[in-house]
PDB file of C-alpha atoms and ligand atoms in Angstrom:
ATOM      1  CA  MET A   1       0.267  -0.124   0.413  1.00  0.00           C
ATOM      2  CA  PHE A   2       2.805   2.449   0.843  1.00  0.00           C
ATOM      3  CA  ARG A   3       4.365   1.441  -2.314  1.00  0.00           C
ATOM      4  CA  LYS A   4       1.657   2.340  -4.441  1.00  0.00           C
ATOM      5  CA  THR A   5       0.595   5.560  -2.621  1.00  0.00           C
ATOM      6  CA  ALA A   6       4.131   7.177  -3.174  1.00  0.00           C
ATOM      7  CA  ILE A   7       4.203   5.816  -6.440  1.00  0.00           C
ATOM      8  CA  ALA A   8       1.061   7.490  -7.085  1.00  0.00           C
ATOM      9  CA  LEU A   9       2.378  10.846  -4.976  1.00  0.00           C
ATOM     10  CA  LEU A  10       5.627  10.451  -7.582  1.00  0.00           C
ATOM     11  CA  LEU A  11       3.292  10.478 -10.753  1.00  0.00           C
ATOM     12  CA  ALA A  12       1.141  13.256  -9.272  1.00  0.00           C
ATOM     13  CA  ALA A  13       4.636  15.253  -9.391  1.00  0.00           C
ATOM     14  CA  ALA A  14       5.593  14.145 -12.713  1.00  0.00           C
ATOM     15  CA  GLY A  15       2.788  15.555 -14.188  1.00  0.00           C
ATOM     16  CA  SER A  16       2.446  18.611 -12.550  1.00  0.00           C
ATOM     17  CA  HIS A  17       3.099  19.993 -15.868  1.00  0.00           C
ATOM     18  CA  ALA A  18      -0.831  19.714 -16.474  1.00  0.00           C
ATOM     19  CA  HIS A  19      -1.198  23.005 -14.278  1.00  0.00           C
ATOM     20  CA  ALA A  20      -0.686  26.061 -15.458  1.00  0.00           C
ATOM     21  CA  ASP A  21       1.474  29.011 -13.996  1.00  0.00           C
ATOM     22  CA  ILE A  22       1.135  32.359 -14.896  1.00  0.00           C
ATOM     23  CA  VAL A  23       4.576  33.232 -16.995  1.00  0.00           C
ATOM     24  CA  ALA A  24       3.517  37.336 -17.237  1.00  0.00           C
ATOM     25  CA  GLN A  25       0.531  39.097 -17.089  1.00  0.00           C
ATOM     26  CA  TRP A  26      -0.732  42.552 -17.557  1.00  0.00           C
ATOM     27  CA  ASN A  27      -3.116  45.056 -15.870  1.00  0.00           C
ATOM     28  CA  PHE A  28      -1.868  48.100 -16.520  1.00  0.00           C
ATOM     29  CA  ASN A  29      -2.580  49.751 -13.421  1.00  0.00           C
ATOM     30  CA  SER A  30      -0.381  52.234 -11.622  1.00  0.00           C
ATOM     31  CA  VAL A  31       2.266  50.761  -8.993  1.00  0.00           C
ATOM     32  CA  PRO A  32       1.365  52.387  -6.483  1.00  0.00           C
ATOM     33  CA  ALA A  33      -2.278  53.310  -7.323  1.00  0.00           C
ATOM     34  CA  ASP A  34      -2.843  56.724  -7.691  1.00  0.00           C
ATOM     35  CA  GLY A  35      -6.617  56.826  -7.997  1.00  0.00           C
ATOM     36  CA  ASN A  36      -6.376  57.998 -11.724  1.00  0.00           C
ATOM     37  CA  THR A  37      -7.263  55.598 -14.310  1.00  0.00           C
ATOM     38  CA  ALA A  38      -5.741  57.672 -17.343  1.00  0.00           C
ATOM     39  CA  THR A  39      -1.807  56.895 -15.654  1.00  0.00           C
ATOM     40  CA  GLY A  40      -1.129  53.493 -15.766  1.00  0.00           C
ATOM     41  CA  THR A  41       2.017  51.112 -16.869  1.00  0.00           C
ATOM     42  CA  LEU A  42       3.047  48.691 -19.510  1.00  0.00           C
ATOM     43  CA  ILE A  43       5.457  47.102 -17.373  1.00  0.00           C
ATOM     44  CA  PRO A  44       3.759  43.483 -16.015  1.00  0.00           C
ATOM     45  CA  PHE A  45       2.086  42.909 -12.716  1.00  0.00           C
ATOM     46  CA  VAL A  46       3.836  39.205 -13.084  1.00  0.00           C
ATOM     47  CA  GLY A  47       6.466  38.472 -14.674  1.00  0.00           C
ATOM     48  CA  VAL A  48       8.797  39.746 -17.541  1.00  0.00           C
ATOM     49  CA  GLY A  49       7.856  40.841 -21.037  1.00  0.00           C
ATOM     50  CA  THR A  50       7.381  43.881 -23.228  1.00  0.00           C
ATOM     51  CA  ALA A  51       4.120  45.349 -24.462  1.00  0.00           C
ATOM     52  CA  SER A  52       4.421  47.374 -27.688  1.00  0.00           C
ATOM     53  CA  ARG A  53       2.344  49.374 -30.325  1.00  0.00           C
ATOM     54  CA  ILE A  54       2.167  48.084 -33.715  1.00  0.00           C
ATOM     55  CA  GLY A  55       1.625  50.021 -37.070  1.00  0.00           C
ATOM     56  CA  GLY A  56       1.899  53.423 -35.416  1.00  0.00           C
ATOM     57  CA  ILE A  57      -1.680  53.320 -33.183  1.00  0.00           C
ATOM     58  CA  ALA A  58      -1.550  55.727 -30.492  1.00  0.00           C
ATOM     59  CA  GLY A  59      -1.626  54.575 -26.917  1.00  0.00           C
ATOM     60  CA  SER A  60      -2.994  55.793 -23.697  1.00  0.00           C
ATOM     61  CA  PHE A  61      -4.505  54.480 -20.397  1.00  0.00           C
ATOM     62  CA  ALA A  62      -8.024  54.628 -19.453  1.00  0.00           C
ATOM     63  CA  SER A  63     -10.494  52.899 -17.177  1.00  0.00           C
ATOM     64  CA  GLY A  64     -10.911  49.331 -16.890  1.00  0.00           C
ATOM     65  CA  ASP A  65     -14.186  49.714 -15.310  1.00  0.00           C
ATOM     66  CA  ALA A  66     -16.201  51.590 -17.651  1.00  0.00           C
ATOM     67  CA  THR A  67     -19.214  50.093 -19.159  1.00  0.00           C
ATOM     68  CA  GLY A  68     -19.330  46.997 -17.406  1.00  0.00           C
ATOM     69  CA  GLY A  69     -15.440  46.567 -17.151  1.00  0.00           C
ATOM     70  CA  SER A  70     -12.652  44.134 -17.694  1.00  0.00           C
ATOM     71  CA  SER A  71     -11.865  41.077 -15.137  1.00  0.00           C
ATOM     72  CA  ASP A  72      -9.568  42.823 -13.232  1.00  0.00           C
ATOM     73  CA  PRO A  73     -10.314  42.553  -9.398  1.00  0.00           C
ATOM     74  CA  ALA A  74      -8.719  46.032  -8.492  1.00  0.00           C
ATOM     75  CA  THR A  75     -10.603  48.702  -7.859  1.00  0.00           C
ATOM     76  CA  GLY A  76     -10.332  52.271  -7.686  1.00  0.00           C
ATOM     77  CA  ASP A  77      -7.534  52.648 -10.001  1.00  0.00           C
ATOM     78  CA  ASP A  78      -8.229  49.941 -12.416  1.00  0.00           C
ATOM     79  CA  SER A  79      -6.718  50.812 -16.250  1.00  0.00           C
ATOM     80  CA  GLY A  80      -7.162  49.370 -19.722  1.00  0.00           C
ATOM     81  CA  TRP A  81      -4.494  50.047 -22.273  1.00  0.00           C
ATOM     82  CA  GLN A  82      -6.580  52.337 -24.768  1.00  0.00           C
ATOM     83  CA  THR A  83      -4.998  51.966 -28.472  1.00  0.00           C
ATOM     84  CA  THR A  84      -6.495  53.943 -31.227  1.00  0.00           C
ATOM     85  CA  THR A  85      -5.585  55.592 -34.847  1.00  0.00           C
ATOM     86  CA  TYR A  86      -6.094  52.261 -36.503  1.00  0.00           C
ATOM     87  CA  ALA A  87      -5.450  51.914 -40.146  1.00  0.00           C
ATOM     88  CA  ALA A  88      -8.117  53.588 -42.663  1.00  0.00           C
ATOM     89  CA  GLN A  89     -11.075  51.937 -44.370  1.00  0.00           C
ATOM     90  CA  GLY A  90     -10.061  49.089 -46.972  1.00  0.00           C
ATOM     91  CA  THR A  91      -6.205  49.460 -45.552  1.00  0.00           C
ATOM     92  CA  GLY A  92      -3.215  48.084 -43.631  1.00  0.00           C
ATOM     93  CA  ASP A  93      -5.159  44.834 -43.309  1.00  0.00           C
ATOM     94  CA  LYS A  94      -3.748  42.812 -39.847  1.00  0.00           C
ATOM     95  CA  THR A  95      -0.582  45.774 -39.409  1.00  0.00           C
ATOM     96  CA  ARG A  96      -2.162  47.624 -36.796  1.00  0.00           C
ATOM     97  CA  GLY A  97      -2.577  46.642 -32.903  1.00  0.00           C
ATOM     98  CA  VAL A  98      -0.107  45.433 -29.887  1.00  0.00           C
ATOM     99  CA  GLN A  99       2.088  43.373 -29.455  1.00  0.00           C
ATOM    100  CA  PHE A 100       3.120  41.092 -26.655  1.00  0.00           C
ATOM    101  CA  ALA A 101       6.714  39.529 -26.099  1.00  0.00           C
ATOM    102  CA  VAL A 102       7.446  36.833 -23.619  1.00  0.00           C
ATOM    103  CA  SER A 103       9.979  34.476 -22.763  1.00  0.00           C
ATOM    104  CA  THR A 104       8.169  30.669 -22.380  1.00  0.00           C
ATOM    105  CA  VAL A 105      11.965  29.281 -21.251  1.00  0.00           C
ATOM    106  CA  GLY A 106      10.957  26.502 -18.769  1.00  0.00           C
ATOM    107  CA  PHE A 107       7.128  26.417 -19.596  1.00  0.00           C
ATOM    108  CA  SER A 108       4.968  24.420 -22.500  1.00  0.00           C
ATOM    109  CA  ASP A 109       1.402  24.526 -23.337  1.00  0.00           C
ATOM    110  CA  VAL A 110       1.371  28.085 -23.969  1.00  0.00           C
ATOM    111  CA  VAL A 111      -2.468  30.090 -23.053  1.00  0.00           C
ATOM    112  CA  ILE A 112      -2.971  33.363 -24.039  1.00  0.00           C
ATOM    113  CA  ASN A 113      -6.117  35.256 -22.328  1.00  0.00           C
ATOM    114  CA  TYR A 114      -7.132  38.756 -22.575  1.00  0.00           C
ATOM    115  CA  ASP A 115      -9.730  41.151 -21.630  1.00  0.00           C
ATOM    116  CA  LEU A 116     -10.638  43.757 -24.771  1.00  0.00           C
ATOM    117  CA  ARG A 117     -13.010  47.004 -25.100  1.00  0.00           C
ATOM    118  CA  HIS A 118     -14.257  47.281 -28.777  1.00  0.00           C
ATOM    119  CA  SER A 119     -15.754  51.111 -28.762  1.00  0.00           C
ATOM    120  CA  ASN A 120     -18.518  51.206 -31.753  1.00  0.00           C
ATOM    121  CA  THR A 121     -16.400  52.529 -34.570  1.00  0.00           C
ATOM    122  CA  SER A 122     -13.454  49.837 -33.884  1.00  0.00           C
ATOM    123  CA  SER A 123     -12.398  47.122 -35.814  1.00  0.00           C
ATOM    124  CA  ARG A 124     -15.492  44.319 -35.332  1.00  0.00           C
ATOM    125  CA  TYR A 125     -12.526  41.614 -36.062  1.00  0.00           C
ATOM    126  CA  GLU A 126      -9.166  41.283 -33.964  1.00  0.00           C
ATOM    127  CA  LEU A 127      -6.577  39.124 -35.094  1.00  0.00           C
ATOM    128  CA  VAL A 128      -4.425  37.046 -32.937  1.00  0.00           C
ATOM    129  CA  GLN A 129      -0.492  36.186 -34.170  1.00  0.00           C
ATOM    130  CA  TYR A 130       2.149  34.421 -32.798  1.00  0.00           C
ATOM    131  CA  SER A 131       5.962  34.408 -33.735  1.00  0.00           C
ATOM    132  CA  LEU A 132       8.043  31.818 -32.810  1.00  0.00           C
ATOM    133  CA  ASP A 133      11.196  34.046 -33.402  1.00  0.00           C
ATOM    134  CA  GLY A 134       9.971  37.546 -32.615  1.00  0.00           C
ATOM    135  CA  ALA A 135       9.884  38.967 -36.116  1.00  0.00           C
ATOM    136  CA  ASN A 136       7.694  36.903 -38.214  1.00  0.00           C
ATOM    137  CA  PHE A 137       4.000  36.493 -37.204  1.00  0.00           C
ATOM    138  CA  ILE A 138       2.093  33.923 -37.891  1.00  0.00           C
ATOM    139  CA  ASP A 139      -2.367  34.090 -38.015  1.00  0.00           C
ATOM    140  CA  PHE A 140      -3.846  31.979 -35.791  1.00  0.00           C
ATOM    141  CA  LEU A 141      -7.155  32.539 -34.211  1.00  0.00           C
ATOM    142  CA  THR A 142      -9.859  36.032 -35.315  1.00  0.00           C
ATOM    143  CA  PHE A 143     -12.150  36.571 -32.600  1.00  0.00           C
ATOM    144  CA  ASP A 144     -15.854  38.695 -33.599  1.00  0.00           C
ATOM    145  CA  GLY A 145     -16.193  41.664 -31.345  1.00  0.00           C
ATOM    146  CA  ASN A 146     -19.786  41.925 -32.623  1.00  0.00           C
ATOM    147  CA  ALA A 147     -20.613  45.018 -30.075  1.00  0.00           C
ATOM    148  CA  GLY A 148     -19.424  48.248 -29.275  1.00  0.00           C
ATOM    149  CA  ASP A 149     -18.528  50.416 -26.053  1.00  0.00           C
ATOM    150  CA  ASN A 150     -18.393  46.908 -24.626  1.00  0.00           C
ATOM    151  CA  TRP A 151     -16.104  44.284 -22.959  1.00  0.00           C
ATOM    152  CA  PHE A 152     -15.350  40.826 -24.241  1.00  0.00           C
ATOM    153  CA  ASN A 153     -13.559  39.407 -21.095  1.00  0.00           C
ATOM    154  CA  ALA A 154     -11.391  36.305 -20.934  1.00  0.00           C
ATOM    155  CA  ARG A 155     -10.459  35.697 -24.953  1.00  0.00           C
ATOM    156  CA  THR A 156      -8.632  32.563 -24.517  1.00  0.00           C
ATOM    157  CA  VAL A 157      -5.769  31.372 -26.960  1.00  0.00           C
ATOM    158  CA  ASP A 158      -4.811  28.279 -26.617  1.00  0.00           C
ATOM    159  CA  LEU A 159      -1.378  27.819 -28.092  1.00  0.00           C
ATOM    160  CA  SER A 160      -0.413  24.212 -26.594  1.00  0.00           C
ATOM    161  CA  SER A 161      -1.093  22.796 -30.189  1.00  0.00           C
ATOM    162  CA  ILE A 162       1.957  25.440 -31.284  1.00  0.00           C
ATOM    163  CA  ALA A 163       5.390  22.816 -30.156  1.00  0.00           C
ATOM    164  CA  GLY A 164       7.127  25.988 -31.158  1.00  0.00           C
ATOM    165  CA  ALA A 165       5.951  28.176 -28.593  1.00  0.00           C
ATOM    166  CA  ASP A 166       6.967  26.179 -25.516  1.00  0.00           C
ATOM    167  CA  ASN A 167      10.486  26.887 -24.026  1.00  0.00           C
ATOM    168  CA  ASN A 168      11.252  29.776 -26.288  1.00  0.00           C
ATOM    169  CA  ALA A 169      12.969  32.963 -25.437  1.00  0.00           C
ATOM    170  CA  ASP A 170      11.581  34.536 -28.192  1.00  0.00           C
ATOM    171  CA  PHE A 171       7.661  33.981 -28.234  1.00  0.00           C
ATOM    172  CA  ALA A 172       5.459  37.081 -28.881  1.00  0.00           C
ATOM    173  CA  PHE A 173       2.243  37.475 -29.892  1.00  0.00           C
ATOM    174  CA  ARG A 174       0.108  40.249 -31.479  1.00  0.00           C
ATOM    175  CA  VAL A 175      -3.584  41.430 -31.187  1.00  0.00           C
ATOM    176  CA  VAL A 176      -4.362  43.517 -34.802  1.00  0.00           C
ATOM    177  CA  ALA A 177      -7.354  44.732 -36.484  1.00  0.00           C
ATOM    178  CA  THR A 178      -8.334  42.632 -39.575  1.00  0.00           C
ATOM    179  CA  PHE A 179     -10.961  43.112 -41.994  1.00  0.00           C
ATOM    180  CA  ALA A 180     -14.203  40.927 -42.126  1.00  0.00           C
ATOM    181  CA  PRO A 181     -13.490  37.643 -43.468  1.00  0.00           C
ATOM    182  CA  GLY A 182     -13.789  37.442 -46.898  1.00  0.00           C
ATOM    183  CA  THR A 183     -13.966  40.923 -47.308  1.00  0.00           C
ATOM    184  CA  SER A 184     -11.262  44.174 -47.752  1.00  0.00           C
ATOM    185  CA  ALA A 185     -12.973  46.055 -45.360  1.00  0.00           C
ATOM    186  CA  TYR A 186     -13.160  46.767 -41.723  1.00  0.00           C
ATOM    187  CA  ALA A 187     -16.458  45.911 -40.281  1.00  0.00           C
ATOM    188  CA  ALA A 188     -17.389  47.906 -37.259  1.00  0.00           C
ATOM    189  CA  SER A 189     -18.127  46.828 -33.699  1.00  0.00           C
ATOM    190  CA  SER A 190     -21.578  48.301 -33.392  1.00  0.00           C
ATOM    191  CA  ALA A 191     -24.000  47.074 -35.897  1.00  0.00           C
ATOM    192  CA  THR A 192     -25.097  50.461 -36.301  1.00  0.00           C
ATOM    193  CA  GLY A 193     -21.438  52.073 -36.295  1.00  0.00           C
ATOM    194  CA  THR A 194     -19.198  52.895 -39.262  1.00  0.00           C
ATOM    195  CA  TYR A 195     -15.501  51.751 -38.948  1.00  0.00           C
ATOM    196  CA  GLY A 196     -13.252  55.141 -38.194  1.00  0.00           C
ATOM    197  CA  THR A 197      -9.620  55.267 -37.328  1.00  0.00           C
ATOM    198  CA  ALA A 198     -10.784  56.779 -34.309  1.00  0.00           C
ATOM    199  CA  GLY A 199     -12.539  53.657 -33.229  1.00  0.00           C
ATOM    200  CA  THR A 200     -10.423  52.415 -29.967  1.00  0.00           C
ATOM    201  CA  TRP A 201      -9.620  49.051 -28.350  1.00  0.00           C
ATOM    202  CA  ARG A 202      -8.942  48.738 -24.891  1.00  0.00           C
ATOM    203  CA  PHE A 203      -7.001  45.994 -23.547  1.00  0.00           C
ATOM    204  CA  ASP A 204      -6.920  44.857 -20.077  1.00  0.00           C
ATOM    205  CA  MET A 205      -5.390  41.559 -17.869  1.00  0.00           C
ATOM    206  CA  VAL A 206      -3.443  39.873 -21.056  1.00  0.00           C
ATOM    207  CA  THR A 207      -2.488  36.685 -19.462  1.00  0.00           C
ATOM    208  CA  VAL A 208       0.471  34.492 -20.861  1.00  0.00           C
ATOM    209  CA  SER A 209      -0.155  31.038 -18.742  1.00  0.00           C
ATOM    210  CA  ALA A 210       1.692  28.156 -19.285  1.00  0.00           C
ATOM    211  CA  ALA A 211       2.833  24.769 -17.565  1.00  0.00           C
ATOM    212  CA  PRO A 212       6.449  24.242 -15.929  1.00  0.00           C
ATOM    213  CA  VAL A 213       8.392  21.972 -17.873  1.00  0.00           C
ATOM    214  CA  PRO A 214      10.206  20.161 -15.030  1.00  0.00           C
ATOM    215  CA  GLU A 215      13.994  19.904 -14.773  1.00  0.00           C
ATOM    216  CA  PRO A 216      15.858  16.378 -15.986  1.00  0.00           C
ATOM    217  CA  GLU A 217      17.495  16.820 -12.216  1.00  0.00           C
ATOM    218  CA  THR A 218      13.923  16.086 -11.578  1.00  0.00           C
ATOM    219  CA  TYR A 219      12.992  13.668 -13.532  1.00  0.00           C
ATOM    220  CA  ALA A 220      16.044  11.873 -12.226  1.00  0.00           C
ATOM    221  CA  LEU A 221      15.267  12.349  -8.586  1.00  0.00           C
ATOM    222  CA  MET A 222      11.643  11.050  -9.426  1.00  0.00           C
ATOM    223  CA  LEU A 223      13.453   8.168 -10.697  1.00  0.00           C
ATOM    224  CA  ALA A 224      15.487   7.249  -8.134  1.00  0.00           C
ATOM    225  CA  GLY A 225      12.780   7.933  -5.598  1.00  0.00           C
ATOM    226  CA  LEU A 226      11.074   5.237  -7.457  1.00  0.00           C
ATOM    227  CA  GLY A 227      14.149   2.865  -7.589  1.00  0.00           C
ATOM    228  CA  LEU A 228      14.634   3.165  -3.434  1.00  0.00           C
ATOM    229  CA  ILE A 229      10.474   2.128  -2.908  1.00  0.00           C
ATOM    230  CA  GLY A 230      11.254  -0.526  -4.929  1.00  0.00           C
ATOM    231  CA  VAL A 231      14.062  -1.668  -2.739  1.00  0.00           C
ATOM    232  CA  ALA A 232      12.097  -0.872   0.384  1.00  0.00           C
ATOM    233  CA  ALA A 233       9.419  -2.758  -0.834  1.00  0.00           C
ATOM    234  CA  ARG A 234      11.799  -5.765  -1.444  1.00  0.00           C
ATOM    235  CA  ARG A 235      13.131  -5.439   1.983  1.00  0.00           C
ATOM    236  CA  ARG A 236      10.085  -5.728   3.436  1.00  0.00           C
ATOM    237  CA  LYS A 237       8.806  -9.035   1.337  1.00  0.00           C
TER     238      LYS A 237
HETATM  239 CA1   CA B   1      -3.644  55.043 -12.175  1.00  0.00          CA
HETATM  240 CA1   CA B   2      -6.511  46.924 -15.363  1.00  0.00          CA
END
């Protein structure tokens, strides 16, 4: 019985990569809180990484609580990353948005989550791209932000099928505005709105989660542990 229990515990430890850690998370809130949602930071709240604007868009900070709010549990000084000045209608497909670079060294099974508020005249369709070298970006998933002045919380992008995203110092991803599927024009998020370059996307709770990869020494220790258990079991017999 002891042996079975111990082996079960060791196997559970070996399978610990099934649980996910937060590798990096941006909540965009000032540190320390200053009671002003128009100020914030692009430094991650958890972990290490960089957040940058792509294609010449403008960035600022604005309330993460307004109009229903993001999933950020912070109150009083909850900011989101406000972005605007997207491409003119019919131009610049997939060229404007935001980029996050996060090393996934020591991790596998990468999952991205984020909250995003669409303004009425912002691009309805948001494309998530990933990069394995920090330079070339590959289209992965398109989300439909089919409402204006509305937060779409807990967008989930599961990259566990992309082995190259594991254990990669150059991992990065983008969320960019893209034309409505099958067309060469942006759709407005509001069904009654018209797409415009002044439309805004406001990000919050951008989170990269992944499973820690056990070090080779950990495997060696576990194997050694199994061997000792075997010896102990044989001695008892
Ligand atoms: Ca602030
Ligand atoms: Ca926030």
